[in-house]
C-alpha positions as a printed NumPy array, in Angstrom:
array([[ 89.943,  88.414,  72.452],
       [ 90.867,  91.293,  70.144],
       [ 93.384,  92.673,  72.616],
       [ 95.042,  89.27 ,  72.869],
       [ 95.202,  88.872,  69.12 ],
       [ 96.749,  92.304,  68.642],
       [ 99.392,  91.706,  71.299],
       [101.353,  88.571,  70.361],
       [104.326,  89.625,  72.539],
       [102.814,  90.641,  75.874],
       [104.552,  92.77 ,  78.479],
       [105.074,  90.921,  81.752],
       [105.61 ,  92.275,  85.272],
       [106.983,  90.243,  88.165],
       [106.856,  90.704,  91.944],
       [109.138,  88.348,  93.884],
       [108.746,  87.701,  97.611],
       [110.83 ,  85.674, 100.038],
       [114.431,  84.517, 100.077],
       [117.366,  84.675,  97.673],
       [116.516,  81.184,  96.407],
       [113.129,  82.523,  95.323],
       [114.869,  85.477,  93.696],
       [116.905,  83.129,  91.483],
       [113.669,  81.435,  90.396],
       [112.33 ,  84.874,  89.461],
       [115.485,  85.614,  87.452],
       [115.043,  82.341,  85.554],
       [111.426,  83.217,  84.765],
       [112.446,  86.618,  83.414],
       [115.167,  85.006,  81.298],
       [112.655,  82.575,  79.822],
       [110.203,  85.39 ,  79.056],
       [112.836,  87.5  ,  77.31 ],
       [113.983,  84.443,  75.38 ],
       [110.419,  83.981,  74.149],
       [110.341,  87.541,  72.808],
       [108.233,  89.023,  75.566],
       [109.024,  92.358,  77.194],
       [109.478,  93.064,  80.896],
       [107.969,  96.041,  82.679],
       [108.716,  97.415,  86.147],
       [105.244,  98.96 ,  86.346],
       [102.646,  96.303,  87.291],
       [ 99.844,  98.548,  86.039],
       [101.309,  98.413,  82.511],
       [101.764,  94.639,  82.403],
       [ 99.6  ,  92.44 ,  80.214],
       [100.371,  89.639,  82.654],
       [101.598,  89.997,  86.236],
       [103.474,  87.189,  88.009],
       [103.614,  87.09 ,  91.809],
       [106.364,  84.758,  93.012],
       [105.305,  83.786,  96.512],
       [106.8  ,  82.553,  99.774],
       [104.992,  80.198, 102.165],
       [107.731,  79.209, 104.611],
       [105.972,  80.543, 107.719],
       [102.575,  82.088, 108.465],
       [103.838,  85.661, 108.16 ],
       [105.295,  84.963, 104.711],
       [102.102,  83.232, 103.636],
       [100.018,  86.186, 104.796],
       [102.285,  88.606, 102.918],
       [101.859,  86.51 ,  99.773],
       [ 98.067,  86.496, 100.066],
       [ 97.935,  90.244, 100.7  ],
       [100.15 ,  90.917,  97.702],
       [ 97.967,  88.778,  95.433],
       [ 94.756,  90.474,  96.574],
       [ 96.311,  93.943,  96.334],
       [ 97.354,  93.47 ,  92.715],
       [ 94.093,  91.737,  91.804],
       [ 92.207,  94.799,  93.078],
       [ 94.558,  97.097,  91.169],
       [ 93.89 ,  95.084,  88.018],
       [ 90.141,  95.495,  88.431],
       [ 90.577,  99.264,  88.666],
       [ 93.206,  99.899,  86.026],
       [ 93.619,  96.979,  83.642],
       [ 90.764,  94.423,  83.74 ],
       [ 92.207,  92.252,  80.947],
       [ 95.491,  91.694,  82.778],
       [ 96.382,  88.055,  83.415],
       [ 97.491,  87.095,  86.922],
       [ 99.912,  84.227,  87.639],
       [100.857,  83.02 ,  91.113],
       [104.09 ,  81.031,  91.298],
       [106.447,  79.652,  93.904],
       [105.96 ,  78.132,  97.332],
       [102.341,  79.122,  98.034],
       [100.823,  77.12 ,  95.143],
       [103.411,  74.417,  95.745],
       [102.113,  74.082,  99.306],
       [ 98.361,  74.433,  98.592],
       [ 97.99 ,  73.341,  94.987],
       [ 94.614,  71.665,  95.478],
       [ 92.912,  74.397,  97.497],
       [ 94.149,  77.651,  95.962],
       [ 92.097,  77.542,  92.718],
       [ 88.927,  77.614,  94.826],
       [ 90.233,  80.067,  97.409],
       [ 91.741,  82.547,  94.938],
       [ 89.417,  82.719,  91.907],
       [ 91.08 ,  86.   ,  90.851],
       [ 94.18 ,  84.083,  89.722],
       [ 94.389,  82.816,  86.149],
       [ 97.307,  80.365,  86.466],
       [ 99.006,  78.705,  89.427],
       [102.497,  77.367,  88.745],
       [105.002,  75.5  ,  90.885],
       [108.783,  75.591,  91.164],
       [109.241,  73.01 ,  88.38 ],
       [107.616,  75.267,  85.781],
       [109.859,  78.35 ,  85.985],
       [111.526,  77.658,  82.631],
       [108.129,  77.123,  80.936],
       [106.634,  80.381,  82.167],
       [106.224,  81.883,  78.673],
       [103.644,  79.236,  77.782],
       [101.776,  79.934,  81.007],
       [101.695,  83.672,  80.266],
       [ 99.711,  82.987,  77.096],
       [ 97.506,  80.581,  79.038],
       [ 96.827,  83.275,  81.641],
       [ 95.739,  85.745,  78.942],
       [ 93.332,  83.226,  77.459],
       [ 91.874,  82.396,  80.85 ],
       [ 91.436,  86.047,  81.773],
       [ 89.665,  86.792,  78.501],
       [ 87.25 ,  83.93 ,  79.153],
       [ 86.774,  84.997,  82.761],
       [ 85.732,  88.52 ,  81.76 ],
       [ 82.773,  87.036,  79.901],
       [ 81.433,  85.527,  83.151],
       [ 80.508,  86.664,  86.628],
       [ 83.866,  86.602,  88.405],
       [ 84.147,  85.649,  92.059],
       [ 86.237,  87.411,  94.687],
       [ 88.273,  86.   ,  97.555],
       [ 87.542,  86.982, 101.141],
       [ 90.854,  87.727, 102.845],
       [ 89.898,  86.641, 106.373],
       [ 88.292,  83.417, 105.228],
       [ 91.194,  82.706, 102.904],
       [ 93.858,  83.151, 105.592],
       [ 91.843,  81.128, 108.083],
       [ 91.442,  78.307, 105.583],
       [ 95.138,  78.252, 104.722],
       [ 95.95 ,  78.069, 108.432],
       [ 93.747,  74.982, 108.747],
       [ 95.196,  73.106, 105.799],
       [ 97.458,  70.193, 106.496],
       [ 95.872,  69.474, 109.858],
       [ 94.191,  66.271, 108.701],
       [ 90.747,  67.659, 107.86 ],
       [ 88.64 ,  65.188, 105.846],
       [ 88.392,  66.015, 102.16 ],
       [ 84.604,  65.939, 102.351],
       [ 84.582,  68.966, 104.617],
       [ 86.439,  71.004, 102.04 ],
       [ 83.766,  70.648,  99.371],
       [ 80.562,  71.382, 101.233],
       [ 77.687,  72.249,  98.878],
       [ 74.833,  74.345, 100.228],
       [ 71.395,  73.897,  98.636],
       [ 69.058,  76.915,  98.333],
       [ 66.692,  77.1  , 101.311],
       [ 62.969,  76.427, 100.762],
       [ 60.446,  79.142, 101.558],
       [ 57.468,  78.581, 103.916],
       [ 55.438,  77.129, 101.034],
       [ 58.077,  74.456, 100.324],
       [ 59.219,  76.16 ,  97.14 ],
       [ 62.835,  76.81 ,  96.199],
       [ 63.788,  80.168,  94.701],
       [ 64.137,  80.24 ,  90.919],
       [ 67.562,  79.366,  89.593],
       [ 69.474,  82.341,  88.223],
       [ 71.357,  81.398,  85.077],
       [ 74.903,  82.778,  84.983],
       [ 78.015,  81.749,  83.16 ],
       [ 80.372,  80.115,  85.609],
       [ 83.939,  81.397,  85.4  ],
       [ 86.412,  78.855,  84.038],
       [ 88.657,  77.257,  86.671],
       [ 92.23 ,  78.591,  86.887],
       [ 94.952,  76.509,  85.308],
       [ 97.172,  74.618,  87.774],
       [100.677,  73.6  ,  86.752],
       [102.207,  72.305,  89.98 ],
       [104.075,  69.029,  90.444],
       [103.487,  67.255,  93.743],
       [107.19 ,  66.444,  94.127],
       [109.467,  69.003,  92.404],
       [112.485,  67.762,  90.474],
       [113.625,  70.791,  88.506],
       [117.134,  72.176,  88.869],
       [118.489,  75.006,  86.689],
       [121.681,  74.677,  84.688],
       [124.094,  77.064,  83.014],
       [122.16 ,  76.971,  79.724],
       [118.986,  78.165,  81.468],
       [118.298,  81.788,  80.424],
       [118.446,  84.167,  83.37 ],
       [117.883,  87.889,  83.825],
       [119.632,  89.027,  86.999],
       [117.749,  91.241,  89.44 ],
       [120.75 ,  91.946,  91.665],
       [123.243,  94.769,  91.019],
       [126.019,  94.018,  88.546],
       [128.634,  93.451,  91.249],
       [127.023,  90.54 ,  93.129],
       [124.918,  87.514,  92.291],
       [123.282,  84.532,  93.925],
       [124.423,  81.187,  92.551],
       [122.045,  78.325,  93.315],
       [124.208,  75.2  ,  93.613],
       [121.388,  72.805,  94.529],
       [117.668,  72.569,  95.101],
       [115.488,  70.723,  97.623],
       [116.229,  69.41 , 101.108],
       [116.651,  66.02 , 102.822],
       [116.682,  67.196, 106.445],
       [113.9  ,  66.082, 108.845],
       [113.571,  69.312, 110.892],
       [110.283,  69.1  , 112.766],
       [109.358,  72.769, 112.24 ],
       [109.991,  72.98 , 108.487],
       [107.955,  72.268, 105.351],
       [110.739,  72.98 , 102.817],
       [111.155,  69.302, 101.739],
       [107.44 ,  69.265, 100.898],
       [107.723,  72.498,  98.923],
       [111.027,  71.939,  97.143],
       [111.443,  68.163,  96.964],
       [114.49 ,  66.051,  97.73 ],
       [118.007,  67.477,  97.574],
       [119.545,  67.57 ,  94.097],
       [122.957,  69.065,  93.354],
       [123.96 ,  70.847,  90.172],
       [126.988,  69.389,  88.356],
       [130.194,  71.03 ,  89.523],
       [131.322,  72.107,  86.059],
       [127.932,  73.64 ,  85.404],
       [128.203,  75.817,  88.527],
       [131.788,  76.767,  87.639],
       [130.747,  77.741,  84.128],
       [128.053,  80.053,  85.505],
       [130.503,  81.583,  87.975],
       [133.089,  82.164,  85.249],
       [130.547,  84.029,  83.151],
       [129.385,  86.133,  86.09 ],
       [132.943,  87.18 ,  86.924],
       [133.556,  88.044,  83.273],
       [130.466,  90.303,  83.426],
       [131.902,  92.23 ,  86.373],
       [130.523,  90.277,  89.325],
       [132.68 ,  90.74 ,  92.433],
       [130.758,  88.527,  94.857],
       [129.324,  85.058,  94.3  ],
       [126.826,  84.123,  97.008],
       [126.416,  80.346,  97.017],
       [122.899,  79.317,  98.032],
       [120.729,  76.213,  98.4  ],
       [118.595,  74.837, 101.205],
       [121.858,  73.433, 102.651],
       [125.08 ,  74.266, 100.83 ],
       [127.125,  71.875, 102.986],
       [125.028,  68.97 , 101.672],
       [126.243,  69.665,  98.14 ],
       [127.219,  66.414,  96.383],
       [126.012,  64.14 ,  99.159],
       [122.941,  63.191,  97.144],
       [125.282,  61.727,  94.516],
       [127.132,  59.741,  97.16 ],
       [123.882,  58.243,  98.396],
       [123.054,  57.13 ,  94.859],
       [126.568,  55.965,  93.927],
       [128.347,  52.762,  94.846],
       [131.942,  52.082,  93.835],
       [132.468,  55.595,  92.528],
       [131.157,  57.259,  95.69 ],
       [134.569,  58.519,  96.743],
       [134.98 ,  60.289,  93.402],
       [131.813,  62.386,  93.553],
       [132.511,  66.112,  94.065],
       [131.488,  67.859,  97.257],
       [131.404,  71.444,  98.532],
       [135.164,  71.44 ,  99.132],
       [135.823,  70.508,  95.519],
       [133.408,  73.196,  94.347],
       [135.013,  75.91 ,  96.497],
       [138.492,  75.021,  95.256],
       [137.309,  75.055,  91.641],
       [135.681,  78.465,  92.081],
       [138.705,  79.828,  93.909],
       [140.88 ,  78.816,  90.936],
       [138.926,  81.031,  88.523],
       [140.723,  84.128,  87.293],
       [139.555,  87.477,  88.601],
       [139.169,  89.432,  91.816],
       [136.001,  88.406,  93.633],
       [134.579,  87.002,  96.861],
       [132.867,  83.649,  97.294],
       [130.335,  83.775, 100.117],
       [128.915,  80.661, 101.755],
       [125.272,  80.91 , 102.812],
       [122.781,  78.421, 104.29 ],
       [125.151,  75.844, 105.794],
       [124.   ,  73.123, 108.19 ],
       [126.144,  72.384, 111.256],
       [125.745,  68.614, 110.845],
       [127.753,  68.614, 107.602],
       [130.755,  70.776, 108.458],
       [134.008,  68.809, 108.267],
       [137.679,  69.399, 108.965],
       [138.225,  69.325, 105.216],
       [135.713,  72.143, 104.726],
       [137.385,  74.263, 107.422],
       [140.782,  73.697, 105.8  ],
       [139.405,  74.423, 102.333],
       [138.026,  77.809, 103.384],
       [141.317,  78.632, 105.108],
       [143.262,  77.675, 101.969],
       [141.083,  79.609,  99.502],
       [141.726,  83.381,  99.675],
       [138.693,  84.22 ,  97.537],
       [136.291,  82.538,  99.97 ],
       [135.055,  85.264, 102.322],
       [135.822,  84.779, 105.991],
       [132.135,  84.389, 106.696],
       [129.835,  81.456, 107.347],
       [126.059,  81.451, 107.63 ],
       [125.086,  78.515, 109.865],
       [121.555,  78.445, 111.351],
       [121.778,  76.575, 114.67 ],
       [118.123,  77.111, 115.751],
       [118.793,  76.262, 119.428],
       [121.439,  74.98 , 121.824],
       [119.589,  73.098, 124.555],
       [119.815,  69.325, 124.1  ],
       [116.096,  68.715, 124.522],
       [115.205,  71.44 , 122.037],
       [117.703,  70.225, 119.441],
       [116.207,  66.752, 119.751],
       [112.633,  68.021, 119.459],
       [113.625,  70.102, 116.433],
       [115.338,  67.028, 114.903],
       [118.457,  69.029, 114.15 ],
       [120.855,  66.041, 113.985],
       [123.321,  67.797, 116.305],
       [124.053,  68.161, 120.026],
       [125.284,  71.024, 122.188],
       [128.69 ,  69.406, 122.637],
       [129.035,  68.939, 118.885],
       [128.058,  72.547, 118.155],
       [130.415,  74.042, 120.735],
       [133.299,  71.925, 119.46 ],
       [132.516,  72.815, 115.837],
       [132.416,  76.564, 116.489],
       [135.744,  76.38 , 118.325],
       [137.335,  74.445, 115.456],
       [135.995,  76.863, 112.822],
       [137.314,  79.919, 114.636],
       [140.683,  78.276, 115.275],
       [141.016,  76.998, 111.716],
       [139.827,  80.174, 109.943],
       [141.178,  83.199, 111.834],
       [139.012,  86.284, 111.545],
       [135.909,  84.463, 110.332],
       [132.529,  86.076, 111.016],
       [129.858,  83.598, 112.084],
       [126.206,  84.325, 111.339],
       [123.479,  82.189, 112.847],
       [119.746,  82.204, 113.533],
       [117.742,  80.83 , 116.443],
       [114.083,  79.908, 116.963],
       [112.549,  80.867, 120.299],
       [109.224,  79.74 , 121.712],
       [109.437,  76.302, 120.102],
       [107.095,  73.719, 121.692],
       [108.621,  72.49 , 124.93 ],
       [110.913,  75.482, 125.426],
       [110.745,  76.171, 129.15 ],
       [112.127,  79.279, 130.817],
       [115.214,  77.29 , 131.832],
       [115.827,  76.06 , 128.293],
       [115.406,  79.568, 126.937],
       [117.801,  80.91 , 129.57 ],
       [120.389,  78.37 , 128.421],
       [120.108,  79.788, 124.888],
       [120.557,  83.37 , 126.116],
       [123.656,  82.38 , 128.095],
       [125.044,  80.591, 125.044],
       [124.614,  83.669, 122.83 ],
       [126.401,  85.855, 125.369],
       [129.216,  83.334, 125.709],
       [129.869,  82.532, 122.04 ],
       [129.529,  86.133, 120.797],
       [128.335,  85.597, 117.232],
       [129.335,  88.374, 114.869],
       [125.932,  88.24 , 113.169],
       [122.711,  86.815, 114.579],
       [118.983,  86.763, 113.866],
       [116.073,  85.452, 115.926],
       [112.708,  84.08 , 114.808],
       [109.687,  83.587, 117.023],
       [108.46 ,  80.048, 116.353],
       [105.738,  79.82 , 113.712],
       [103.352,  76.886, 114.098],
       [103.047,  75.445, 110.601],
       [100.254,  73.013, 109.819],
       [101.547,  69.757, 108.429],
       [104.791,  69.761, 110.448],
       [105.643,  67.473, 113.368],
       [106.117,  70.467, 115.636],
       [102.56 ,  71.685, 115.041],
       [101.244,  68.55 , 116.774],
       [103.627,  68.698, 119.742],
       [102.555,  69.336, 123.298],
       [103.916,  72.324, 125.132],
       [103.02 ,  75.012, 122.595],
       [104.202,  78.437, 123.783],
       [101.728,  81.359, 123.568],
       [102.41 ,  83.827, 120.762],
       [102.967,  86.766, 123.113],
       [105.557,  84.795, 125.061],
       [107.336,  83.774, 121.865],
       [107.647,  87.42 , 120.878],
       [108.833,  88.395, 124.357],
       [111.598,  85.811, 124.182],
       [112.634,  87.003, 120.755],
       [113.03 ,  90.535, 122.056],
       [115.018,  89.33 , 125.063],
       [117.422,  87.291, 122.956],
       [117.917,  90.125, 120.487],
       [118.605,  92.449, 123.398],
       [121.347,  90.102, 124.564],
       [122.803,  90.019, 121.051],
       [122.507,  93.793, 120.836],
       [125.086,  94.124, 123.604],
       [127.382,  91.663, 121.859],
       [126.987,  93.37 , 118.495],
       [128.067,  96.787, 119.774],
       [131.191,  95.254, 121.305],
       [131.946,  93.38 , 118.076],
       [131.515,  96.589, 116.065],
       [133.754,  98.509, 118.494],
       [136.477,  95.928, 117.903],
       [136.725,  97.018, 114.273],
       [137.624, 100.624, 115.079],
       [141.17 , 101.43 , 114.017],
       [141.393,  98.48 , 111.641],
       [141.857,  98.634, 107.886],
       [139.241,  96.715, 105.926],
       [138.779,  95.643, 102.351],
       [135.228,  96.47 , 101.334],
       [133.008,  96.089,  98.303],
       [131.452,  99.436,  97.387],
       [127.696,  99.408,  96.784],
       [127.338, 103.045,  95.713],
       [126.692, 106.462,  97.18 ],
       [124.479, 106.633, 100.261],
       [121.147, 108.275,  99.598],
       [119.646, 110.978, 101.805],
       [117.072, 108.475, 102.991],
       [119.785, 106.035, 104.056],
       [121.648, 108.696, 105.966],
       [118.453, 109.822, 107.671],
       [117.965, 106.246, 108.914],
       [120.816, 106.629, 111.411],
       [118.523, 105.692, 114.303],
       [116.727, 102.718, 112.742],
       [115.908, 100.405, 115.638],
       [115.663,  97.097, 113.754],
       [118.035,  94.697, 115.419],
       [118.339,  92.369, 112.483],
       [118.333,  94.459, 109.353],
       [118.534,  98.052, 108.264],
       [121.272, 100.561, 107.679],
       [122.571, 102.79 , 110.482],
       [121.379, 102.238, 114.036],
       [122.15 , 104.487, 116.993],
       [121.301, 103.42 , 120.566],
       [121.317, 107.04 , 121.785],
       [118.136, 108.747, 120.6  ],
       [119.993, 112.042, 120.673],
       [122.953, 110.804, 118.659],
       [123.916, 112.857, 115.668],
       [122.836, 111.74 , 112.241],
       [125.418, 111.271, 109.552],
       [125.93 , 114.401, 107.522],
       [127.756, 114.993, 104.292],
       [128.611, 112.615, 101.507],
       [129.041, 108.904, 102.206],
       [129.564, 105.761, 100.172],
       [127.875, 102.519, 101.244],
       [129.993,  99.359, 101.261],
       [130.124,  95.874, 102.747],
       [133.004,  93.972, 104.306],
       [133.608,  90.234, 104.252],
       [131.457,  89.962, 107.386],
       [128.404,  91.47 , 105.665],
       [126.193,  89.484, 103.311],
       [123.823,  91.398, 101.013],
       [120.513,  92.516, 102.549],
       [120.818,  90.679, 105.887],
       [123.92 ,  92.113, 107.583],
       [125.475,  95.492, 108.363],
       [127.089,  98.137, 106.213],
       [130.273, 100.185, 106.126],
       [129.653, 103.923, 105.586],
       [132.651, 105.694, 104.081],
       [132.92 , 109.449, 104.583],
       [133.718, 111.333, 101.389],
       [133.839, 109.896,  97.911],
       [132.66 , 109.215,  95.398],
       [133.933, 105.648,  95.081],
       [133.212, 103.455,  92.045],
       [130.292, 101.137,  92.809],
       [130.96 ,  97.454,  92.33 ],
       [134.684,  97.68 ,  93.061],
       [136.854,  96.904,  96.06 ],
       [138.417,  99.58 ,  98.25 ],
       [140.556,  99.613, 101.368],
       [139.392, 101.96 , 104.14 ],
       [140.09 , 102.658, 107.809],
       [137.316, 102.165, 110.373],
       [136.888, 105.242, 112.559],
       [133.557, 104.61 , 114.32 ],
       [130.562, 102.352, 114.703],
       [126.888, 102.174, 115.531],
       [125.125,  99.109, 116.905],
       [125.614,  96.976, 113.815],
       [127.352,  99.159, 111.225],
       [130.792, 100.669, 110.77 ],
       [131.93 , 104.139, 109.764],
       [135.113, 104.572, 107.748],
       [137.142, 107.364, 106.246],
       [139.39 , 107.842, 103.257],
       [142.982, 107.48 , 104.33 ],
       [144.958, 110.629, 103.554],
       [141.936, 112.032, 101.766],
       [141.808, 109.137,  99.287],
       [140.623, 105.586,  99.742],
       [142.812, 102.982,  98.195],
       [140.707, 101.84 ,  95.276],
       [141.351,  98.323,  94.028],
       [140.222,  97.916,  90.439],
       [139.829,  94.338,  89.311],
       [142.567,  93.27 ,  86.981]])
């Protein structure tokens, strides 16, 4: 306890896994810690308390979260035994009852509602760790832990989870003597069954993104009934932030030099609809996404507004017209469709049909010329026959999405889909993913070739590193930097700047590599496209100088 007493303002480290929505939660936690007078360290080995912000959306994310927790717990044992360990986010939200037994290394489990109260939990973690060191600590077994998490939610009786084994008797009928040890104290659990928290402008926040772009969470939770998804269980019902509160945050970000506002929630197109469901006479007056986009577009400054995580069921003619009317809204829309076959859409409970989707995509492209459409699909979903998969492949080739990702179906315990007949073997799911990405690969090269000769406005990220330039043959078909189909293709040489166009969201889409430089990071520039790889573009400085557009 002496170390705790001599360190009233502990240093805290944080590792955040998962999506941009999780990243915003991490930024809020860091803001709360700094507001409480605590310091932040980028070196986990130097932290008095380490927070691991987890993802549990699919099995692969859950496994990554578990491995990260065990890795840092082992590092603590070697380097800093008194370090407190907190696990936050979706994993404890999903398994709040089981995790304290399965992960005895953890001092505090916290849910998504507690992000603003994290400073109190840091002190609690230090106290728990100090008490735990005076006992015989237990260790988690990775294989047993992952197997148990995979079983949870499948309707197993509670009695089976708490089996108690008595010591065996010897051949004389005697039990072995009881060894007296101090049992470690149970970890603290601060997780609400049904989250309700939503941040506001007054919530302290320490941004983890570069200065020139930010994620703006406009809502939390989800009301959709998708049969493959557990997000409503993890994040609660949909709840929108007040429009003026979002605008106030955006205004401050732009004043700080932000040039791209990425609007995020579980479904940005649902924004404001939760108020309409609760309202009566005033329902027509409640703001929606169109009102929010117009309010953000009216802010002074030179910046992009990017729309992420939209649901096809909630696109309207008004939304299409609003994007077309607002020059600051990037000509880009992220709209996960998940499938196109009627039977699969029904089994997934996507609230759409093939005819509706095809009509919507045609109306969006007609109403917003030059828009880049990003989507994702799930292959190998229960009931997906070869014919239904073939229909999806044909659809991708026909529609020619500018950006596309594919997920092999993940069978999640506790979802409707997990209980469905017609489960597709894992190897076949992966095979179908590769086939669909191969079809998109052909489309993507043709889309990239269509940019050659055009002049683009781009947002400069900075100078390309040697490692980035050496990645010119990265074969990831969803992410990465430069990709070359020809194994013998030349690598980029010389000095390049890395930038993104309107068609490229941070982290998930392609890049524009500009020969020459340097160009100021975090500012706009106009360049000419002179070449392409599978998913990325190469540009050059016109007349030896790119037209640099400083924000006014």
